[in-house]
Rosetta silent file (secondary structure, phi, psi, omega in degrees, C-alpha in Angstrom):
SEQUENCE: MALGRRGALPDRGAASRPLRGRFTPPLMLWLSIAVVVVFLDQWSKGLAVSQLQYGAPVRILPVLNFTLQFNSGAAFSILSDLGDTGRWLLSALSILISVGLLVWMFSLPSGEWLLGFALAFILGGALGNLWDRLQLGHVVDFISVHYADRFFPTFNLADSAITLGVILMLADTLIQARQGSRA
SCORE:     score description
SCORE:     0.000 S_00000001
   1 L     0.000  130.219 -178.572   79.716  121.164    2.317 S_00000001
   2 L   -76.292  142.150  177.350   81.924  124.234    2.554 S_00000001
   3 L   -81.045  143.517  178.461   83.363  125.152    5.891 S_00000001
   4 L   -83.130 -162.300 -179.989   82.491  128.501    7.351 S_00000001
   5 H   -56.606  137.914  178.347   84.729  130.939    9.161 S_00000001
   6 H    57.608   28.457  173.703   87.547  129.330   11.245 S_00000001
   7 H    80.228    6.467 -179.924   86.748  125.871    9.924 S_00000001
   8 L   -88.642  153.203  174.629   83.300  125.598   11.520 S_00000001
   9 L   -68.297  150.880  179.127   80.229  124.404    9.688 S_00000001
  10 L   -62.065  147.106  179.501   77.798  127.169    8.729 S_00000001
  11 L   -73.433  124.507  179.056   75.155  128.007   11.346 S_00000001
  12 L   -97.873    7.753  179.006   71.805  126.512   10.390 S_00000001
  13 L    93.810  174.201 -175.620   69.892  128.362   13.082 S_00000001
  14 H   -65.598  -25.799 -177.045   68.359  127.328   16.371 S_00000001
  15 H   -64.524  -31.133 -178.865   66.159  124.658   14.741 S_00000001
  16 H   -79.174  -13.440  177.969   69.164  122.442   13.996 S_00000001
  17 L  -135.283   77.568 -170.312   70.279  122.535   17.645 S_00000001
  18 L   -57.328  -38.795 -177.167   67.103  122.496   19.732 S_00000001
  19 L  -113.346  -27.982 -176.992   68.674  122.472   23.200 S_00000001
  20 L   -62.111  129.503  179.266   72.362  123.146   22.710 S_00000001
  21 L    90.190  -10.256 -179.124   73.169  126.715   23.601 S_00000001
  22 L   -92.596  -11.027  178.773   69.852  127.327   25.311 S_00000001
  23 L   -85.565   73.148 -178.941   71.066  126.351   28.777 S_00000001
  24 L   -73.677  161.564  178.294   72.208  129.863   29.626 S_00000001
  25 H   -53.080  -43.976  178.527   73.584  130.687   33.104 S_00000001
  26 H   -63.041  -40.738 -179.882   70.281  132.247   34.257 S_00000001
  27 H   -62.680  -42.891  179.080   68.313  129.223   33.041 S_00000001
  28 H   -63.342  -38.308  177.270   70.673  126.840   34.821 S_00000001
  29 H   -64.042  -45.799 -178.450   70.315  128.900   38.004 S_00000001
  30 H   -63.654  -43.251  177.934   66.517  128.868   37.763 S_00000001
  31 H   -64.715  -37.926  177.548   66.414  125.109   37.136 S_00000001
  32 H   -63.737  -40.449  177.981   68.821  124.589   40.054 S_00000001
  33 H   -61.810  -43.916  178.863   66.555  126.611   42.339 S_00000001
  34 H   -60.186  -42.504  178.981   63.579  124.464   41.335 S_00000001
  35 H   -64.933  -42.467  178.560   65.573  121.295   42.104 S_00000001
  36 H   -63.449  -40.276  177.648   66.680  122.666   45.491 S_00000001
  37 H   -60.113  -46.663  179.154   63.067  123.562   46.334 S_00000001
  38 H   -60.633  -45.643 -179.420   61.954  119.996   45.515 S_00000001
  39 H   -60.505  -51.021 -179.133   64.816  118.545   47.569 S_00000001
  40 H   -63.280  -38.597  178.435   64.170  120.747   50.631 S_00000001
  41 H   -62.431  -49.772 -178.401   60.427  120.146   50.380 S_00000001
  42 H   -66.814  -38.170  177.414   60.795  116.371   50.236 S_00000001
  43 H   -62.446  -47.098 -178.258   63.436  116.355   52.977 S_00000001
  44 H   -66.314  -37.455  177.783   61.252  118.444   55.314 S_00000001
  45 H   -67.407  -39.711  176.376   58.197  116.287   54.616 S_00000001
  46 H   -61.712  -41.584  177.143   60.191  113.120   55.308 S_00000001
  47 H   -64.020  -43.645  179.657   61.351  114.618   58.587 S_00000001
  48 H   -61.456  -45.324 -178.992   57.798  115.621   59.484 S_00000001
  49 H   -64.319  -37.825 -177.016   56.446  112.132   58.753 S_00000001
  50 H   -80.713  -23.488 -173.228   59.197  110.464   60.785 S_00000001
  51 H  -109.318  -18.358 -175.682   59.126  112.856   63.767 S_00000001
  52 L  -109.124  149.627  172.843   55.514  113.997   64.151 S_00000001
  53 L   -90.859  137.414 -177.998   52.372  112.146   65.194 S_00000001
  54 E   -56.038  126.307  174.831   49.461  112.674   62.803 S_00000001
  55 L    76.567   -2.916 -179.045   47.226  115.523   64.007 S_00000001
  56 L   -97.944  108.692 -177.104   49.222  116.162   67.213 S_00000001
  57 L   -68.327  141.557  172.429   50.508  119.773   67.240 S_00000001
  58 E  -117.093  117.651 -176.283   54.052  120.526   68.364 S_00000001
  59 E   -73.420  127.562  177.577   54.423  124.147   69.445 S_00000001
  60 E  -106.592  -48.212  176.778   57.365  125.933   67.838 S_00000001
  61 E  -137.952  167.334  178.729   56.372  129.567   68.479 S_00000001
  62 L   -56.959  -23.112 -179.200   53.239  131.132   69.987 S_00000001
  63 L  -115.856   10.081 -174.869   51.818  131.453   66.452 S_00000001
  64 E  -139.348  124.901  172.670   53.449  128.407   64.828 S_00000001
  65 E  -120.998  156.769  164.091   52.934  124.682   65.305 S_00000001
  66 E  -104.397  118.852 -178.683   54.171  121.679   63.394 S_00000001
  67 E  -135.276  114.315 -178.944   51.146  119.440   62.881 S_00000001
  68 E   -69.213  124.870  178.359   51.305  116.482   60.495 S_00000001
  69 E  -138.200  152.621  174.472   48.334  116.461   58.106 S_00000001
  70 E  -117.744  127.612 -177.332   47.629  114.692   54.815 S_00000001
  71 E  -114.990  112.313  179.050   45.786  116.623   52.105 S_00000001
  72 L   -87.182   -2.001  179.580   44.280  114.582   49.293 S_00000001
  73 L  -108.892 -157.185  176.810   42.954  117.725   47.605 S_00000001
  74 L   -97.027 -157.599  179.504   44.411  120.997   46.394 S_00000001
  75 H   -52.931  138.296  179.608   44.846  124.211   48.392 S_00000001
  76 H    58.809   27.163  178.659   42.464  124.411   51.361 S_00000001
  77 H    63.657   21.190  176.187   41.520  120.734   50.677 S_00000001
  78 L   -60.944  136.278  179.357   39.580  121.660   47.529 S_00000001
  79 L    71.337   10.577 -178.980   38.593  118.490   45.615 S_00000001
  80 H   -68.022  -21.124 -179.211   39.600  116.227   48.531 S_00000001
  81 H   -82.038   -0.675  179.766   36.208  114.542   48.411 S_00000001
  82 H   -86.986   -6.316  177.938   36.881  113.213   44.872 S_00000001
  83 L    63.439 -135.642 -176.995   39.234  110.486   46.107 S_00000001
  84 H   -63.848  -31.620  177.392   41.442  108.871   43.471 S_00000001
  85 H   -61.426  -44.269  177.643   39.793  110.860   40.672 S_00000001
  86 H   -63.136  -40.118  178.968   40.884  114.082   42.379 S_00000001
  87 H   -57.597  -49.958 -176.736   44.396  112.706   42.886 S_00000001
  88 H   -73.615  -33.752  176.149   44.850  111.961   39.190 S_00000001
  89 H   -63.715  -47.095  179.105   43.097  115.143   38.071 S_00000001
  90 H   -67.615  -35.054  177.089   45.354  117.268   40.283 S_00000001
  91 H   -64.739  -45.488  178.673   48.423  115.278   39.193 S_00000001
  92 H   -62.331  -42.025  178.144   47.615  115.836   35.524 S_00000001
  93 H   -62.902  -41.914  177.982   47.031  119.526   36.165 S_00000001
  94 H   -62.231  -40.580  179.208   50.369  119.776   38.024 S_00000001
  95 H   -64.718  -46.121  179.178   52.169  118.106   35.130 S_00000001
  96 H   -60.936  -43.932  179.148   50.592  120.463   32.582 S_00000001
  97 H   -64.146  -42.787 -179.750   51.449  123.507   34.697 S_00000001
  98 H   -62.949  -42.464  177.419   55.020  122.279   35.226 S_00000001
  99 H   -63.228  -43.784  177.466   55.534  121.740   31.493 S_00000001
 100 H   -59.814  -41.506  178.567   54.111  125.210   30.823 S_00000001
 101 H   -64.966  -39.772  177.658   56.463  126.726   33.408 S_00000001
 102 H   -63.745  -44.865  178.387   59.450  124.951   31.837 S_00000001
 103 H   -60.579  -43.255  179.111   58.531  126.183   28.355 S_00000001
 104 H   -61.518  -45.037  179.466   58.124  129.702   29.755 S_00000001
 105 H   -59.740  -44.433 -178.556   61.516  129.481   31.507 S_00000001
 106 H   -65.165  -27.012 -177.625   63.238  128.289   28.329 S_00000001
 107 H   -91.871   -6.059 -178.358   61.768  131.198   26.366 S_00000001
 108 L   -69.021  135.581  170.346   62.707  133.911   28.882 S_00000001
 109 L   -63.616  149.542 -174.478   65.357  136.391   27.805 S_00000001
 110 L   -63.166  -15.833  179.366   68.402  136.128   30.079 S_00000001
 111 L   -85.503   -3.009 -177.469   67.694  139.570   31.563 S_00000001
 112 L   -88.535   61.576 -173.177   64.342  138.533   33.081 S_00000001
 113 H   -64.126  -48.427 -175.271   65.834  137.609   36.451 S_00000001
 114 H   -64.011  -44.823  177.625   62.899  138.324   38.755 S_00000001
 115 H   -64.800  -37.428  176.892   60.411  136.457   36.596 S_00000001
 116 H   -61.498  -43.938  176.750   62.895  133.591   36.245 S_00000001
 117 H   -62.926  -42.198  179.111   63.195  133.299   40.022 S_00000001
 118 H   -58.622  -49.309 -179.458   59.391  133.424   40.327 S_00000001
 119 H   -63.473  -36.737  179.261   58.932  130.616   37.815 S_00000001
 120 H   -63.588  -44.540  179.450   61.657  128.548   39.514 S_00000001
 121 H   -66.236  -41.853  179.126   59.966  128.732   42.917 S_00000001
 122 H   -64.783  -44.439  179.118   56.536  127.918   41.462 S_00000001
 123 H   -61.147  -47.876  179.718   57.952  125.010   39.443 S_00000001
 124 H   -59.601  -42.673  178.623   59.824  123.587   42.442 S_00000001
 125 H   -66.043  -42.765  179.240   56.729  123.813   44.629 S_00000001
 126 H   -62.714  -42.398  179.967   54.478  122.254   42.002 S_00000001
 127 H   -69.714  -35.314  177.364   56.897  119.362   41.491 S_00000001
 128 H   -62.174  -45.537  178.713   57.307  118.829   45.249 S_00000001
 129 H   -72.559  -33.772  176.173   53.568  118.443   45.757 S_00000001
 130 H   -61.699  -43.048  179.001   53.222  116.400   42.556 S_00000001
 131 H   -55.686  -46.685  178.421   55.808  113.955   43.889 S_00000001
 132 H   -59.262  -47.823 -177.535   53.693  113.450   47.037 S_00000001
 133 H   -60.100  -43.694 -177.791   50.495  112.905   45.052 S_00000001
 134 H   -71.750  -38.997 -177.187   52.091  110.363   42.760 S_00000001
 135 H   -81.800  -40.438 -170.452   53.997  108.515   45.513 S_00000001
 136 H  -111.702  -21.342 -175.562   51.583  108.748   48.441 S_00000001
 137 L    87.548    0.528  178.022   48.187  109.670   47.035 S_00000001
 138 L  -156.830  166.826  177.846   48.139  112.825   49.178 S_00000001
 139 E  -101.088  135.734  177.871   50.287  115.853   49.995 S_00000001
 140 E   -84.938  122.575  175.672   52.113  115.986   53.327 S_00000001
 141 E  -118.979  149.191 -179.890   51.481  119.252   55.194 S_00000001
 142 E  -153.417   -8.948 -178.895   52.942  120.167   58.573 S_00000001
 143 E   -93.174  120.555 -176.256   53.315  123.943   59.025 S_00000001
 144 E  -123.435  111.831  179.354   50.433  125.360   61.043 S_00000001
 145 E  -102.067  136.977 -177.200   50.167  129.121   61.567 S_00000001
 146 E  -152.705  161.860  171.914   47.568  130.418   64.004 S_00000001
 147 E  -140.746  122.119 -175.217   46.537  133.293   66.185 S_00000001
 148 L    56.155 -120.819 -179.601   44.421  132.619   69.241 S_00000001
 149 L  -102.965   16.276 -179.106   41.813  130.108   68.054 S_00000001
 150 E  -107.410  121.055 -176.278   42.080  130.973   64.353 S_00000001
 151 E  -114.279  132.639  170.523   44.133  128.589   62.250 S_00000001
 152 L   -79.124  147.533  178.835   45.344  129.037   58.694 S_00000001
 153 L   -55.442  141.188 -179.705   45.195  125.751   56.728 S_00000001
 154 L   -62.059  142.895 -177.310   48.274  123.598   57.280 S_00000001
 155 E  -141.283 -172.949 -178.015   50.857  123.857   54.492 S_00000001
 156 L  -140.099 -177.113 -179.454   54.404  122.797   53.529 S_00000001
 157 H   -66.816  -32.773  177.360   57.593  124.194   51.972 S_00000001
 158 H   -62.285  -43.775  177.613   56.317  123.524   48.430 S_00000001
 159 H   -62.479  -39.451  178.340   53.263  125.670   49.148 S_00000001
 160 H   -63.714  -40.793  179.105   55.542  128.366   50.582 S_00000001
 161 H   -65.125  -41.194  177.647   57.711  128.285   47.452 S_00000001
 162 H   -62.112  -44.127  178.893   54.647  128.617   45.215 S_00000001
 163 H   -61.668  -45.314  177.792   53.439  131.574   47.294 S_00000001
 164 H   -60.786  -41.983  178.650   56.875  133.217   47.124 S_00000001
 165 H   -61.552  -41.640  178.743   56.939  132.649   43.360 S_00000001
 166 H   -65.628  -40.720  177.717   53.537  134.282   42.915 S_00000001
 167 H   -61.837  -44.215  178.419   54.655  137.273   45.026 S_00000001
 168 H   -64.231  -37.480  178.363   57.804  137.634   42.888 S_00000001
 169 H   -65.191  -41.924  176.673   55.707  137.358   39.718 S_00000001
 170 H   -64.244  -41.527  177.654   53.393  140.118   40.940 S_00000001
 171 H   -61.378  -43.208  178.360   56.404  142.265   41.852 S_00000001
 172 H   -61.382  -42.184  179.190   57.843  141.707   38.371 S_00000001
 173 H   -62.270  -43.818  178.829   54.518  142.689   36.804 S_00000001
 174 H   -64.743  -41.453  178.926   54.377  145.886   38.882 S_00000001
 175 H   -64.094  -45.117  179.635   57.983  146.766   38.034 S_00000001
 176 H   -62.536  -40.252  179.305   57.379  146.135   34.312 S_00000001
 177 H   -65.246  -42.338  179.956   54.198  148.253   34.398 S_00000001
 178 H   -65.362  -41.400  178.426   55.973  151.091   36.181 S_00000001
 179 H   -68.046  -35.325  177.763   58.880  150.983   33.699 S_00000001
 180 H   -67.006  -33.805 -179.449   56.409  150.881   30.801 S_00000001
 181 H   -75.709  -20.968  178.300   54.589  153.968   32.055 S_00000001
 182 H   -85.045  -21.247 -176.181   57.876  155.885   32.234 S_00000001
 183 L   -76.169    0.000    0.000   58.893  155.007   28.683 S_00000001
């Protein structure tokens, strides 16, 4: 086989090196953010489990309590009545979504910063809650926001990261639409 320029082998294209060269600085940053989200989520849940009594609110601010709750369902306890079937169904769905998010991240051009951050937060949140489902059979929630006698469903840092990711994704969509209408 003839050597190419400067003694290197000829480039056979991306197919011959499936991952090498694809870990660009933005991708590494996005993956790092997802890992940090999982770490902070699991750390905060561990702290909540060790420091809080189940169902007993601890007032933090007039509109914020820490109240340990276990959610065997999805958001707003959807599918919680399915028991183990719901656990495995939601786990499988989380895995599929996480794989899809990873594929999307790997295919993003390096200039898509806002969307990359959005995907990183969503991925980190999905993996944080998936970890709970697989390890515990339920998701640990402890953040309780309320006003007067009206309470928002209890949530955790993973849920917050997913929400932030969705907001960033919507912002990216609006920015892209606005730039497209100007072109």
